[in-house]
DNA sequence: GACGGGATCCGG
DNA sequence: CGGATCCCGTCG
């Protein structure tokens, strides 16, 4: 079932664990690709690691947008990172998707590639699903070709909570969550 | 106008 | 552990 805006109208640290086990759906050229979210991180205005911590700028403006929209940015000149905006309009707050696992590789990928590593990491999953800054600010819904679906009814995986990765500030906040038994998690 | 750092990834 | 590589925020 499609995750609607109301799902995202909560603090990022409440939404982030609830997104584990949900599915990202990407539609390209009429084909749908799906990936189960296995690792997330939360960021918000109270947190010095958050891009919107200081002020709203051209680069980060979409993290201040409506809950249920996308915040996509370029990092290290090479990779994109995909976030889902949470909480409320004009408050900067989002969940970074750090890893997904998919069964069917997109057609643009080498079929001999190991599918279970293809979405292991925030930059890699954006490559896998062709997520770039063209999608920055969009509403996550089928008519934009990128959306989220809720967990299956029998979801029962164990969720772990720990500190975030790759940041220099706010390193002690336990705002990373992952599914324990999944292969694509960055570090456990 | 220039400078430099970044929520990453890969190879050695 | 270093390099790739681009955008843009910050400072002068």
Coordinates of C-alpha atoms in Angstrom, one line a residue, chain A:
Chain A
X1 CA 0.0 0.0 0.0
X2 CA 1.2 3.5 -0.9
X3 CA 2.7 5.4 2.1
X4 CA 0.7 8.7 2.2
X5 CA 1.8 12.1 3.5
X6 CA 0.4 11.4 7.0
X7 CA 3.0 8.6 7.5
X8 CA 5.7 11.2 7.2
X9 CA 4.1 13.9 9.4
X10 CA 6.1 12.8 12.4
X11 CA 9.6 13.5 13.7
X12 CA 12.4 12.0 11.6
X13 CA 13.6 9.7 14.5
X14 CA 10.1 8.2 14.6
X15 CA 9.7 7.7 10.9
X16 CA 13.2 6.3 10.3
X17 CA 12.7 3.0 12.1
X18 CA 9.2 2.6 10.6
X19 CA 10.6 2.8 7.1
X20 CA 12.7 -0.3 7.6
X21 CA 11.0 -3.1 5.7
X22 CA 9.0 -0.7 3.5
X23 CA 9.6 -0.7 -0.2
X24 CA 10.9 1.9 -2.6
X25 CA 9.4 1.7 -6.0
X26 CA 11.0 3.3 -9.0
X27 CA 9.3 3.3 -12.4
X28 CA 11.4 3.9 -15.5
X29 CA 10.4 3.4 -19.1
X30 CA 7.2 1.7 -17.9
X31 CA 9.1 -0.8 -15.8
X32 CA 8.8 -0.9 -12.0
X33 CA 11.8 -1.8 -9.7
X34 CA 11.4 -2.4 -6.0
X35 CA 13.8 -2.3 -3.1
X36 CA 13.2 -3.1 0.5
X37 CA 14.7 -0.5 2.9
X38 CA 17.1 -2.1 5.3
X39 CA 19.0 0.9 6.8
X40 CA 18.0 4.5 7.6
X41 CA 19.3 7.6 9.4
X42 CA 17.4 10.5 10.8
X43 CA 18.4 14.2 10.6
X44 CA 16.7 17.3 11.9
X45 CA 17.1 21.0 12.8
X46 CA 18.3 20.3 16.4
X47 CA 21.2 18.3 15.0
X48 CA 24.5 19.8 13.8
X49 CA 25.0 17.1 11.2
X50 CA 21.8 18.1 9.4
X51 CA 22.2 20.1 6.2
X52 CA 19.5 22.6 7.3
X53 CA 21.0 23.1 10.7
X54 CA 22.4 26.5 10.0
X55 CA 19.9 28.0 7.5
X56 CA 17.9 27.4 4.4
X57 CA 19.9 27.7 1.3
X58 CA 19.5 27.0 -2.4
X59 CA 21.1 23.6 -2.0
X60 CA 19.1 22.4 1.0
X61 CA 15.7 24.1 0.5
X62 CA 13.8 20.9 -0.2
X63 CA 14.6 19.5 3.2
X64 CA 12.3 22.3 4.5
X65 CA 9.5 21.1 2.3
X66 CA 6.3 19.1 2.8
X67 CA 6.6 15.7 4.5
X68 CA 6.6 12.9 2.0
X69 CA 8.7 14.8 -0.6
X70 CA 12.2 14.0 -1.7
X71 CA 15.5 15.7 -0.7
X72 CA 18.2 14.6 -3.1
X73 CA 21.7 16.1 -3.1
X74 CA 25.1 15.5 -4.8
X75 CA 27.9 14.5 -2.5
X76 CA 31.7 14.4 -3.3
X77 CA 30.9 15.4 -6.9
X78 CA 30.1 11.8 -7.6
X79 CA 27.2 10.3 -5.8
X80 CA 23.7 11.3 -4.8
X81 CA 21.9 10.7 -1.5
X82 CA 18.2 10.2 -1.2
X83 CA 16.2 11.5 1.7
X84 CA 12.5 11.6 2.6
X85 CA 11.3 14.8 4.1
X86 CA 9.5 14.3 7.4
X87 CA 7.6 16.2 10.2
X88 CA 6.1 19.5 9.0
X89 CA 6.5 22.2 6.4
X90 CA 9.3 24.7 7.0
X91 CA 11.0 22.5 9.6
X92 CA 14.1 20.8 8.4
X93 CA 13.9 17.1 9.0
X94 CA 14.5 14.1 6.9
X95 CA 15.3 10.4 6.7
X96 CA 18.4 9.3 4.7
X97 CA 17.9 5.9 3.0
X98 CA 21.3 4.2 3.4
X99 CA 20.6 0.7 1.9
X100 CA 18.0 -1.2 0.0
X101 CA 17.8 -4.8 -1.2
X102 CA 16.1 -5.7 -4.5
X103 CA 15.3 -9.0 -6.2
X104 CA 15.2 -7.9 -9.8
X105 CA 18.1 -5.8 -11.0
X106 CA 17.2 -3.0 -13.4
X107 CA 17.9 -3.6 -17.0
X108 CA 20.7 -1.1 -17.2
X109 CA 22.8 -3.2 -14.8
X110 CA 25.0 -6.1 -15.6
X111 CA 23.0 -9.2 -14.9
X112 CA 26.1 -11.0 -13.6
X113 CA 26.4 -8.4 -10.8
X114 CA 25.6 -9.6 -7.2
X115 CA 22.1 -8.2 -6.7
X116 CA 22.3 -8.2 -2.9
X117 CA 25.1 -5.7 -2.9
X118 CA 23.8 -3.4 -5.6
X119 CA 21.9 -1.2 -3.1
X120 CA 24.4 -1.3 -0.2
X121 CA 25.1 2.3 0.6
X122 CA 23.3 5.7 0.0
X123 CA 25.3 6.5 -3.1
X124 CA 24.9 3.1 -4.6
X125 CA 21.2 2.8 -4.2
X126 CA 20.8 6.1 -6.0
X127 CA 22.8 4.7 -8.9
X128 CA 20.8 1.6 -8.9
X129 CA 17.5 3.4 -9.1
X130 CA 18.7 6.4 -11.2
X131 CA 17.9 8.8 -8.4
X132 CA 19.5 12.2 -9.0
X133 CA 18.8 15.9 -8.4
X134 CA 16.1 16.0 -11.1
X135 CA 14.0 14.3 -8.4
X136 CA 14.9 16.8 -5.7
X137 CA 11.7 18.2 -4.2
X138 CA 9.2 15.9 -5.9
X139 CA 6.3 14.4 -4.1
X140 CA 6.8 10.6 -3.6
X141 CA 3.9 9.3 -5.6
X142 CA 3.4 7.1 -8.6
X143 CA 2.9 10.0 -11.0
X144 CA 6.5 11.1 -10.3
X145 CA 7.9 7.6 -10.9
X146 CA 9.2 7.2 -7.3
X147 CA 7.2 6.3 -4.2
X148 CA 7.0 4.1 -1.1
X149 CA 4.9 1.2 -0.1
X150 CA 4.2 -0.1 3.4
X151 CA 5.6 -3.3 5.0
X152 CA 4.1 -6.6 4.2
X153 CA 1.6 -7.9 6.8
X154 CA 4.0 -10.6 8.0
X155 CA 7.0 -8.3 8.6
X156 CA 8.8 -9.4 11.7
X157 CA 12.4 -8.5 11.4
X158 CA 14.6 -7.4 14.2
X159 CA 15.4 -3.7 14.2
X160 CA 18.7 -2.4 15.6
X161 CA 19.4 1.2 16.6
X162 CA 22.9 2.8 16.8
X163 CA 24.9 5.9 15.8
X164 CA 25.2 7.4 12.4
X165 CA 28.0 7.0 9.8
X166 CA 30.2 9.4 7.8
X167 CA 29.5 12.5 9.8
X168 CA 31.8 14.7 11.9
X169 CA 29.2 16.4 14.2
X170 CA 26.4 14.8 16.2
X171 CA 28.3 11.6 16.2
X172 CA 26.8 10.4 19.4
X173 CA 23.1 10.6 18.4
X174 CA 21.7 7.1 18.0
X175 CA 19.8 7.9 14.9
X176 CA 20.7 5.1 12.6
X177 CA 18.5 2.0 12.3
X178 CA 18.9 -1.2 10.4
X179 CA 17.4 -4.7 9.9
X180 CA 19.8 -7.1 11.7
X181 CA 19.9 -10.0 9.3
X182 CA 20.2 -8.1 6.0
X183 CA 23.3 -8.2 3.9
X184 CA 23.4 -4.7 2.6
X185 CA 23.8 -2.9 6.0
X186 CA 26.9 -0.7 6.1
X187 CA 28.3 -1.5 9.4
X188 CA 26.7 -3.3 12.4

